[in-house]
Tab-separated table of N, CA, C and O and ligand atoms in Angstrom:
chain	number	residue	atom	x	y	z
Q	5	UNK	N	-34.300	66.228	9.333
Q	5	UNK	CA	-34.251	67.594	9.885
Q	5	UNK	C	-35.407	67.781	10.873
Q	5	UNK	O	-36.483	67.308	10.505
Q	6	UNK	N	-35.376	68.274	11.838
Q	6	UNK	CA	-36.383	68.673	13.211
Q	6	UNK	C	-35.826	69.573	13.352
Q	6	UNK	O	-34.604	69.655	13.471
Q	7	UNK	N	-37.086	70.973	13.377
Q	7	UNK	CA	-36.914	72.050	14.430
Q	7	UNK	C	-37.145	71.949	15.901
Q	7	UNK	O	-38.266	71.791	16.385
Q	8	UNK	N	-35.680	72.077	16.826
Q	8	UNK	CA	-35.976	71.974	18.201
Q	8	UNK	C	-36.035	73.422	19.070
Q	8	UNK	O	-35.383	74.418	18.759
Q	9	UNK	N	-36.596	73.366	19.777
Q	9	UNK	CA	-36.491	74.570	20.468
Q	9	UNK	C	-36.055	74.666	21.721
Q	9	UNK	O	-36.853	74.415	22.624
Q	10	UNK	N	-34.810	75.018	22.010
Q	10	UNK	CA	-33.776	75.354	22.847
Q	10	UNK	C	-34.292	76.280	24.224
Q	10	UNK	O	-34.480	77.454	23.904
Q	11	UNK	N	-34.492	76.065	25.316
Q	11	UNK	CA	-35.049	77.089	26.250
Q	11	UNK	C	-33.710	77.208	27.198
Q	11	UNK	O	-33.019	76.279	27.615
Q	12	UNK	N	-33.557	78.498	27.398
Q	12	UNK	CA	-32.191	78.409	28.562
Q	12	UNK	C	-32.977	78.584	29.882
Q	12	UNK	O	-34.186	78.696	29.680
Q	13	UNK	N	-32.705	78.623	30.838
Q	13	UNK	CA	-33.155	78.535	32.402
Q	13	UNK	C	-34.019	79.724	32.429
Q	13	UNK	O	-35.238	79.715	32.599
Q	14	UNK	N	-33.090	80.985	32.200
Q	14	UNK	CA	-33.748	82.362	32.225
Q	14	UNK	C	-34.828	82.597	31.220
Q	14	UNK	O	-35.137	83.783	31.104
Q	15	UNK	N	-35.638	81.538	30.275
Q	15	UNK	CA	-36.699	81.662	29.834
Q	15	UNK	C	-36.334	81.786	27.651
Q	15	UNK	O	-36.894	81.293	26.672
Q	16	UNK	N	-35.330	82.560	27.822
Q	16	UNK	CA	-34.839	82.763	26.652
Q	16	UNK	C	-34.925	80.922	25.679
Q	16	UNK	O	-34.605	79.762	25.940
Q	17	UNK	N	-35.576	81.703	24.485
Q	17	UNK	CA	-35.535	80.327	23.892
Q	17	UNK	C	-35.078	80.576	22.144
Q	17	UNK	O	-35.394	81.547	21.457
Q	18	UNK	N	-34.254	79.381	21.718
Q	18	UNK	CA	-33.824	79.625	20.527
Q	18	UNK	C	-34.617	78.301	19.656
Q	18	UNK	O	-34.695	77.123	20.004
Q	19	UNK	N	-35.093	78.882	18.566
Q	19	UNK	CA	-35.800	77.790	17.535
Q	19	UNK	C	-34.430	76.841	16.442
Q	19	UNK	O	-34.188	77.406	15.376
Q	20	UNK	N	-33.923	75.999	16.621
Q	20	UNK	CA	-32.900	75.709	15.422
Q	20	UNK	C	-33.580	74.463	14.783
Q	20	UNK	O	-34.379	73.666	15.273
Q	21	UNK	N	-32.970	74.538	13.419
Q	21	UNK	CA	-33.040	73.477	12.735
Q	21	UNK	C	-32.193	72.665	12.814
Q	21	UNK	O	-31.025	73.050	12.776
Q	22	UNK	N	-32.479	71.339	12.944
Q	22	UNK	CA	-31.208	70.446	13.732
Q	22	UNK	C	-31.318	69.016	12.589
Q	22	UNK	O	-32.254	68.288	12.258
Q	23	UNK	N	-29.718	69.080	12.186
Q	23	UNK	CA	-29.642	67.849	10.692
Q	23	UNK	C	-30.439	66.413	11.400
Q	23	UNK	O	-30.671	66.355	12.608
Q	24	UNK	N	-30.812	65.255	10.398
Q	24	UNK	CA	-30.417	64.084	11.410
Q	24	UNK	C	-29.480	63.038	11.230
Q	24	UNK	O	-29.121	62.720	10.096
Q	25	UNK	N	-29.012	62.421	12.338
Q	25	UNK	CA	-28.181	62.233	12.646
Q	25	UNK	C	-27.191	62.718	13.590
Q	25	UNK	O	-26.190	62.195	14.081
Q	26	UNK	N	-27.704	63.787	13.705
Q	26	UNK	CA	-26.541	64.848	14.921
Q	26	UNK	C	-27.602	64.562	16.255
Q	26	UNK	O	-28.791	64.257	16.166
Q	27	UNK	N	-26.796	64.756	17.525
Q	27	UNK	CA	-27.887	64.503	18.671
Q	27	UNK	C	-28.183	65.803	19.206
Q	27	UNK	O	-27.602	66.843	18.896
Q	28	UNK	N	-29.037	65.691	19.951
Q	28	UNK	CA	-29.906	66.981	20.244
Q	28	UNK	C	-28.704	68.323	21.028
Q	28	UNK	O	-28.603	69.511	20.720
Q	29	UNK	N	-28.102	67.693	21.875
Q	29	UNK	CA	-26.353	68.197	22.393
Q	29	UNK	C	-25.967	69.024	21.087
Q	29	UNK	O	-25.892	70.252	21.112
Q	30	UNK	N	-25.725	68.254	19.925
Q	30	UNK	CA	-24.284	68.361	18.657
Q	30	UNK	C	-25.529	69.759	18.198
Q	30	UNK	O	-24.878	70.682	17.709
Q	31	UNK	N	-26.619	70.001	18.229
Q	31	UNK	CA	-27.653	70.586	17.318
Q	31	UNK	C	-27.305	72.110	18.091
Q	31	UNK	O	-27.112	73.166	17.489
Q	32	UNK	N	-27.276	71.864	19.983
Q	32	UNK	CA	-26.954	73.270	20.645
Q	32	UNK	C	-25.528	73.405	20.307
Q	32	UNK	O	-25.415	74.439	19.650
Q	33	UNK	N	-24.293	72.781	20.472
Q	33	UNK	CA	-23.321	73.188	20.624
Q	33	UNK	C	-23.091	74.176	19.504
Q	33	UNK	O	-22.840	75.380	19.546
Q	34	UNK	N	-23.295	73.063	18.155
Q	34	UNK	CA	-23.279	73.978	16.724
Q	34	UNK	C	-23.641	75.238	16.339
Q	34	UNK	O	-23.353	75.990	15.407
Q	35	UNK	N	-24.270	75.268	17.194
Q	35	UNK	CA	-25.094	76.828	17.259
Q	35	UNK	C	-25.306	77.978	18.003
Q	35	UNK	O	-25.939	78.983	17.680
Q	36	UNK	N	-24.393	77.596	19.589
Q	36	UNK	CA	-23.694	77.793	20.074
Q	36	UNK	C	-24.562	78.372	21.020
Q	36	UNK	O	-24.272	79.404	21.625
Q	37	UNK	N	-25.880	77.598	21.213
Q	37	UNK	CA	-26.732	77.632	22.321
Q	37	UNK	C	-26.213	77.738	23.573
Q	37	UNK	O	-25.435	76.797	23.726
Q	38	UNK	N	-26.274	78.583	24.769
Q	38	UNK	CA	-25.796	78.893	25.758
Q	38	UNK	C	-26.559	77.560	27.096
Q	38	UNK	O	-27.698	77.536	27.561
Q	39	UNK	N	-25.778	76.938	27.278
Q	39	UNK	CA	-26.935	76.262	28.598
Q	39	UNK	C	-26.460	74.736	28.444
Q	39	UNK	O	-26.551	73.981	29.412
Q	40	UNK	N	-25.924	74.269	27.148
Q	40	UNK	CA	-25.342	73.201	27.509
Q	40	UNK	C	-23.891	72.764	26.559
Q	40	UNK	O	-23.874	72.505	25.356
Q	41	UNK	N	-22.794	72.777	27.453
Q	41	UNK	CA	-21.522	72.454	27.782
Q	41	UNK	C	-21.205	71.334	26.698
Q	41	UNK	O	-20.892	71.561	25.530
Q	42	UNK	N	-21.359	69.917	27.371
Q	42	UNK	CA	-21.052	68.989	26.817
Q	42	UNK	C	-19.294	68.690	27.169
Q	42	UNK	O	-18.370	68.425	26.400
Q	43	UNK	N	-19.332	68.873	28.733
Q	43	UNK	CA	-17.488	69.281	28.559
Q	43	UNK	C	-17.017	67.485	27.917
Q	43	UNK	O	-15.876	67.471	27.454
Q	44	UNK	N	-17.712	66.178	27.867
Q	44	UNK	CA	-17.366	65.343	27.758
Q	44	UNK	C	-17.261	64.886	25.972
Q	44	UNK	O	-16.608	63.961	25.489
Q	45	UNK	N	-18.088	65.825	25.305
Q	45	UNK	CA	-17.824	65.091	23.794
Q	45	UNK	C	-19.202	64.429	23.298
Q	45	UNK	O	-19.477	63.941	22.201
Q	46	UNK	N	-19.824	64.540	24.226
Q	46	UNK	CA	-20.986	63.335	23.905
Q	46	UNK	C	-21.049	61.588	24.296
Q	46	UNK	O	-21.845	60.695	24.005
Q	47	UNK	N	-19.813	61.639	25.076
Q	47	UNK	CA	-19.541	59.910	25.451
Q	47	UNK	C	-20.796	59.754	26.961
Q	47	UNK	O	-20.500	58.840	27.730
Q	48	UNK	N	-21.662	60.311	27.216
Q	48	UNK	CA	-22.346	60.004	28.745
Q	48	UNK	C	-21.455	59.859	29.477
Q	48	UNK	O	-21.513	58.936	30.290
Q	49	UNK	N	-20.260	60.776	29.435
Q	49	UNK	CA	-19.846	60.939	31.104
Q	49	UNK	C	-19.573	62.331	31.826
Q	49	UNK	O	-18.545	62.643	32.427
Q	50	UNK	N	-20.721	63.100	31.637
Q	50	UNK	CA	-20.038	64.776	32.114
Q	50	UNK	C	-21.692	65.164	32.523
Q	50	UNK	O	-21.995	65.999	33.375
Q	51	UNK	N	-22.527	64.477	31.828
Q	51	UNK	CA	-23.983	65.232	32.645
Q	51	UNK	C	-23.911	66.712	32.177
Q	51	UNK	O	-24.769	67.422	32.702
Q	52	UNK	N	-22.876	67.480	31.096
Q	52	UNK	CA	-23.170	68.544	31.087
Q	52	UNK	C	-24.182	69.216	29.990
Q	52	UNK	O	-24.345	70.395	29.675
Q	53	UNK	N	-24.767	68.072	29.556
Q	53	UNK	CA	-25.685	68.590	28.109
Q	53	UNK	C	-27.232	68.266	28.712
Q	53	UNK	O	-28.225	68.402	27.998
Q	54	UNK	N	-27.303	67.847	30.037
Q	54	UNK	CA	-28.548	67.460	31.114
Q	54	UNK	C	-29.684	68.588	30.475
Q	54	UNK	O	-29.524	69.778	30.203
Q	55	UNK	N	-30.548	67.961	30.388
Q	55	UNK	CA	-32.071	68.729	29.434
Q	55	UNK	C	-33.209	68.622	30.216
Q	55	UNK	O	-33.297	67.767	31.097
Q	56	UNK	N	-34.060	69.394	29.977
Q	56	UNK	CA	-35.790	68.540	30.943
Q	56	UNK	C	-36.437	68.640	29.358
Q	56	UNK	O	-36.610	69.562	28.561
Q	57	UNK	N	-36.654	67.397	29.356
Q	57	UNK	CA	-37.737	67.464	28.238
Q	57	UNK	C	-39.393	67.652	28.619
Q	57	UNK	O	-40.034	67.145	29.539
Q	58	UNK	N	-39.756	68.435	27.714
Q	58	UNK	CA	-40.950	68.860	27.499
Q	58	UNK	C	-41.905	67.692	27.533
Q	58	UNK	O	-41.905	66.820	26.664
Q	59	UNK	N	-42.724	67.711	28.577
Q	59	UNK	CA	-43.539	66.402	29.178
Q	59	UNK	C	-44.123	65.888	28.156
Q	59	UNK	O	-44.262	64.678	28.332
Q	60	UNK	N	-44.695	66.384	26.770
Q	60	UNK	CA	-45.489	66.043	25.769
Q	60	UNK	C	-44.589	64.917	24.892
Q	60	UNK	O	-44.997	63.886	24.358
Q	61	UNK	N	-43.185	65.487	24.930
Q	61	UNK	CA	-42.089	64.683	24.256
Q	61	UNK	C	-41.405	63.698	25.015
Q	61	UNK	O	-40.463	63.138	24.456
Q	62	UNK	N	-41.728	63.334	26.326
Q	62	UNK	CA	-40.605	62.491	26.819
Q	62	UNK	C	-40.762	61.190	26.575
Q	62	UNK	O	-39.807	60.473	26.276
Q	63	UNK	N	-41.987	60.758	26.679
Q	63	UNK	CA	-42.399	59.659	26.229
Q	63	UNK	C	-42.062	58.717	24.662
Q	63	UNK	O	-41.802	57.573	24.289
Q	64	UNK	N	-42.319	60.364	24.017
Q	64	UNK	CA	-42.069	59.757	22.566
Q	64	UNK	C	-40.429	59.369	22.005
Q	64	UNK	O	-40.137	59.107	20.839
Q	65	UNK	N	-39.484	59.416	23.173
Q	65	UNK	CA	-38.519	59.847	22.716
Q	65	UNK	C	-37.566	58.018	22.679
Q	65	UNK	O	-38.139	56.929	22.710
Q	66	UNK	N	-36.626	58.166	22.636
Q	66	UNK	CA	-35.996	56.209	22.486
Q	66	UNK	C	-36.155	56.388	23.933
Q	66	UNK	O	-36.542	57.459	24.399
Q	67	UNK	N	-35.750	54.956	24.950
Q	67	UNK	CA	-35.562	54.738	26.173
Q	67	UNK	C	-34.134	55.094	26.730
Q	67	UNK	O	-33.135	54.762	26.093
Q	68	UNK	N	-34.062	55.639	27.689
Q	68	UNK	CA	-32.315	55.772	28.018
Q	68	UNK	C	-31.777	54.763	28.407
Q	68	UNK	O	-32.389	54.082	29.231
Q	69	UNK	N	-30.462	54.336	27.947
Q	69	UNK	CA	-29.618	53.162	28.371
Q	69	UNK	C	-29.228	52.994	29.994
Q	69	UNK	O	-29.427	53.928	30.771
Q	70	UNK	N	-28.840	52.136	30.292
Q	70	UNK	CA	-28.578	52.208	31.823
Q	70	UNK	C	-27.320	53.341	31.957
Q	70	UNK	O	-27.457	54.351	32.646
Q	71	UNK	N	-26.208	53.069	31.284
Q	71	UNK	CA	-25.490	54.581	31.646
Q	71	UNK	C	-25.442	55.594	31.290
Q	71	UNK	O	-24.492	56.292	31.645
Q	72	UNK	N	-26.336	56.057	30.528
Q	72	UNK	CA	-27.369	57.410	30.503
Q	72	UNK	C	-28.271	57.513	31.879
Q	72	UNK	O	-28.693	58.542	32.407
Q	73	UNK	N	-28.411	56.408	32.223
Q	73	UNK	CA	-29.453	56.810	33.896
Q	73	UNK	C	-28.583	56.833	34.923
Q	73	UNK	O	-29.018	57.271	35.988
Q	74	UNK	N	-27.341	56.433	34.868
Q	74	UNK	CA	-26.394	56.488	35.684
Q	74	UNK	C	-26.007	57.885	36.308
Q	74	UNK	O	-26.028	58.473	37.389
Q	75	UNK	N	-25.526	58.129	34.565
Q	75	UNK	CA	-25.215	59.350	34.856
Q	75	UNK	C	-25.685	60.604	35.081
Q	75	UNK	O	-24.994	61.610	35.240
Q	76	UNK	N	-27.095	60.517	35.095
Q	76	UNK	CA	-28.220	61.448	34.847
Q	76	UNK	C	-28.333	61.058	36.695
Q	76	UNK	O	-28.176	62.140	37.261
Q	77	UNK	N	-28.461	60.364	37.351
Q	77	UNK	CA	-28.008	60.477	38.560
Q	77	UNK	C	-27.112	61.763	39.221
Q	77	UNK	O	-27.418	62.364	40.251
Q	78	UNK	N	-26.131	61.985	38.512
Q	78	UNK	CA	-24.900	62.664	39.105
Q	78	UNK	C	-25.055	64.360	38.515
Q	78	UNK	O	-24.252	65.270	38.720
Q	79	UNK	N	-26.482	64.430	37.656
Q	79	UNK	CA	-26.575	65.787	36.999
Q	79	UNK	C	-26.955	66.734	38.069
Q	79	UNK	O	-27.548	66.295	39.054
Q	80	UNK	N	-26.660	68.040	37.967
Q	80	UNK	CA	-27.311	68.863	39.088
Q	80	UNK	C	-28.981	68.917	39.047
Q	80	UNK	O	-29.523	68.946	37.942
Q	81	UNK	N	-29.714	68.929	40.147
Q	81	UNK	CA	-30.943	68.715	40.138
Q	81	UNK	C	-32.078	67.365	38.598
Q	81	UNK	O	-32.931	67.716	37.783
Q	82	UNK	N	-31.636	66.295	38.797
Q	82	UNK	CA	-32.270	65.685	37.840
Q	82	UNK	C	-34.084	65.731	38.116
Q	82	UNK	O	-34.677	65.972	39.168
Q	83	UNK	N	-34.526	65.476	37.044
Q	83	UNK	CA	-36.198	65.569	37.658
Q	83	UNK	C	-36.681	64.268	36.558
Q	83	UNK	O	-36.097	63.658	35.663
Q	84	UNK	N	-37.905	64.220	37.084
Q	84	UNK	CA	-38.805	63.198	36.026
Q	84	UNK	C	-38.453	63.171	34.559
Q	84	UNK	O	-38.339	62.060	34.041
Q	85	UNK	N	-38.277	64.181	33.868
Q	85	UNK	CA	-38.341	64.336	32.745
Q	85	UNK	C	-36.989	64.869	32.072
Q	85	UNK	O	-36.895	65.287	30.918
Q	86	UNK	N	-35.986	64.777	32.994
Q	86	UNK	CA	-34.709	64.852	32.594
Q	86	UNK	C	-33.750	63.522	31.723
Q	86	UNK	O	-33.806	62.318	31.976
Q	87	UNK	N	-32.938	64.175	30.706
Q	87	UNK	CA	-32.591	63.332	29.734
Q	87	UNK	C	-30.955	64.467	29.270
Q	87	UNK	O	-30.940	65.698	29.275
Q	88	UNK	N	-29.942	63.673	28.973
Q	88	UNK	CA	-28.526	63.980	28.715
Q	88	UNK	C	-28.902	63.834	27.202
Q	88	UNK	O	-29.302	62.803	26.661
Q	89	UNK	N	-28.653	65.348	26.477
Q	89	UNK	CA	-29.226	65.499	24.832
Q	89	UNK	C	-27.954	65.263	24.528
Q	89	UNK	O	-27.495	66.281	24.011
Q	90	UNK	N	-27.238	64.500	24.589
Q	90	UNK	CA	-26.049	64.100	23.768
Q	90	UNK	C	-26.924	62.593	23.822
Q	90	UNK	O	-26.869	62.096	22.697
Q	91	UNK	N	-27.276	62.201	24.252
Q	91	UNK	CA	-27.676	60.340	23.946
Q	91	UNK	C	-29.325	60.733	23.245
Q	91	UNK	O	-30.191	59.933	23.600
Q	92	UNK	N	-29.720	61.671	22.472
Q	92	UNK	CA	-31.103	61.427	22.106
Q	92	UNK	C	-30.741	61.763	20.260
Q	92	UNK	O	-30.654	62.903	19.803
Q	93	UNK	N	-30.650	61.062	19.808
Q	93	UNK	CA	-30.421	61.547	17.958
Q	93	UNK	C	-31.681	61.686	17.530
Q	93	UNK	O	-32.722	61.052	17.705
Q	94	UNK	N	-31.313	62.843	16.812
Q	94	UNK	CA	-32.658	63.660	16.010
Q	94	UNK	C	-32.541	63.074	14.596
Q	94	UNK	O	-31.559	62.900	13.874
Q	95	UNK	N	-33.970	62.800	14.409
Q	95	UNK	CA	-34.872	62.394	13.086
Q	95	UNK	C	-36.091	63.053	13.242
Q	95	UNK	O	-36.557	63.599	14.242
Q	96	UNK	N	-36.744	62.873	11.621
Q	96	UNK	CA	-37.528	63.497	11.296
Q	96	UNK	C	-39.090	63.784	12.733
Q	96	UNK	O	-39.819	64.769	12.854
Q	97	UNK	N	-39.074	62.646	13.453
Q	97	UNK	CA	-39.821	62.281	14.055
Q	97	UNK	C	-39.787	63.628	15.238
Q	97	UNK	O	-40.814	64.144	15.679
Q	98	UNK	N	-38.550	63.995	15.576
Q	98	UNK	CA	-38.370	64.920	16.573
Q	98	UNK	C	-38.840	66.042	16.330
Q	98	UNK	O	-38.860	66.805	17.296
Q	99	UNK	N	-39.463	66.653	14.808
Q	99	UNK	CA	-39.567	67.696	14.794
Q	99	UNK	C	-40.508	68.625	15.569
Q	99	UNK	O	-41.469	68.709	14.804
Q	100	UNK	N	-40.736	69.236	16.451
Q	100	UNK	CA	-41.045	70.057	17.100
Q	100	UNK	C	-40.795	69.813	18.562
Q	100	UNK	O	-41.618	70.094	19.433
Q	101	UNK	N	-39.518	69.230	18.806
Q	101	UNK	CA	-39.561	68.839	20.399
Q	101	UNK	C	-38.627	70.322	21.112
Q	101	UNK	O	-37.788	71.066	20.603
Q	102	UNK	N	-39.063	70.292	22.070
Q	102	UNK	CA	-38.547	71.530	23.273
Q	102	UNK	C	-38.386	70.971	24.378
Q	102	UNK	O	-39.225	70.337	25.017
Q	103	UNK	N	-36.668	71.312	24.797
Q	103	UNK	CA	-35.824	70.991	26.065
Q	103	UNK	C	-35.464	71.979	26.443
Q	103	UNK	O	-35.229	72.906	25.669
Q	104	UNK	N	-35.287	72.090	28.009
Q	104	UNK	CA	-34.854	72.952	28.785
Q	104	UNK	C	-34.146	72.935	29.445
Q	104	UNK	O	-34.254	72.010	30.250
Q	105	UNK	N	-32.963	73.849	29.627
Q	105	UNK	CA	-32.040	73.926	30.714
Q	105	UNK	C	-31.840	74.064	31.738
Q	105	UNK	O	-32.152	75.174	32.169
Q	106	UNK	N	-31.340	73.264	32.543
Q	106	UNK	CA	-31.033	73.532	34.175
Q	106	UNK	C	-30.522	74.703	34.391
Q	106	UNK	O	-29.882	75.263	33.501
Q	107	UNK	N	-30.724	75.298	35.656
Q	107	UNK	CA	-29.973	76.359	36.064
Q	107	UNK	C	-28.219	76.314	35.882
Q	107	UNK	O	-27.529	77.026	35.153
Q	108	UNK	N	-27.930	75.580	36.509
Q	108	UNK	CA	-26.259	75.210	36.372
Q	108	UNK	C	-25.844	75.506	35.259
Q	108	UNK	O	-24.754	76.076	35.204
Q	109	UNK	N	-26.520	75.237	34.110
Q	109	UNK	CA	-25.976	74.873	33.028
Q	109	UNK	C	-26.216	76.288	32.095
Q	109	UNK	O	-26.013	76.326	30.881
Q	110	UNK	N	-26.788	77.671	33.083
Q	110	UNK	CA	-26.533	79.053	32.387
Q	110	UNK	C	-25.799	79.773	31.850
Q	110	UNK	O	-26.187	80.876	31.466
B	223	FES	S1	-21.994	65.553	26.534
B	223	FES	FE1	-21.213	64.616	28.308
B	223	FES	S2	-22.835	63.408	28.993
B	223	FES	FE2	-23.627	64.381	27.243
């Protein structure tokens, strides 16, 4: 279990408790966090669950696969610290991480 904290574009932020095993995506959808879509399911092909992780956490987080960087290519505005929260699974380790939403994704 990790509490993540959800920020939407417009500043608004939601605290959830997120199981593990579910990915950081499955933790907003469930809860019905506004800001990321996921129109694809979680397979890395829709860029719609695109996150900026919180610079303190990006580092700590697994490495992204090559088609997670692919597709993180094709997200609206990607930046340094952008990451598709359908490819990041939460464990205990995550607990206190904070991602943020792109504009698009309001
Ligand atoms: S849900 Fe489609 S790429 Fe993450």
């Amino acid at each position: 279990m990790a509490k993540i904290t959800y920020i939407e574009h417009n500043g608004k932020s939601h605290e959830i408790e997120v199981k593990n095993g579910l990915s950081v995506m499955e933790g907003a959808v469930q809860n019905n966090i506004p800001g990321i879509d996921a129109d694809c399911g979680g397979s890395c092909a829709c860029a719609t669950c695109h996150v900026y992780v919180d610079e303190k956490w990006f580092n700590k987080l697994p490495k992204k696969e090559a088609a997670e960087e692919d597709m993180l290519d094709m997200a609206f505005e990607p930046k340094k610290f952008s990451r598709l929260s359908c490819q990041i699974l939460v464990d205990n380790s995550l607990d206190g991480l904070v991602v943020k939403m792109p504009s698009k994704q309001g």
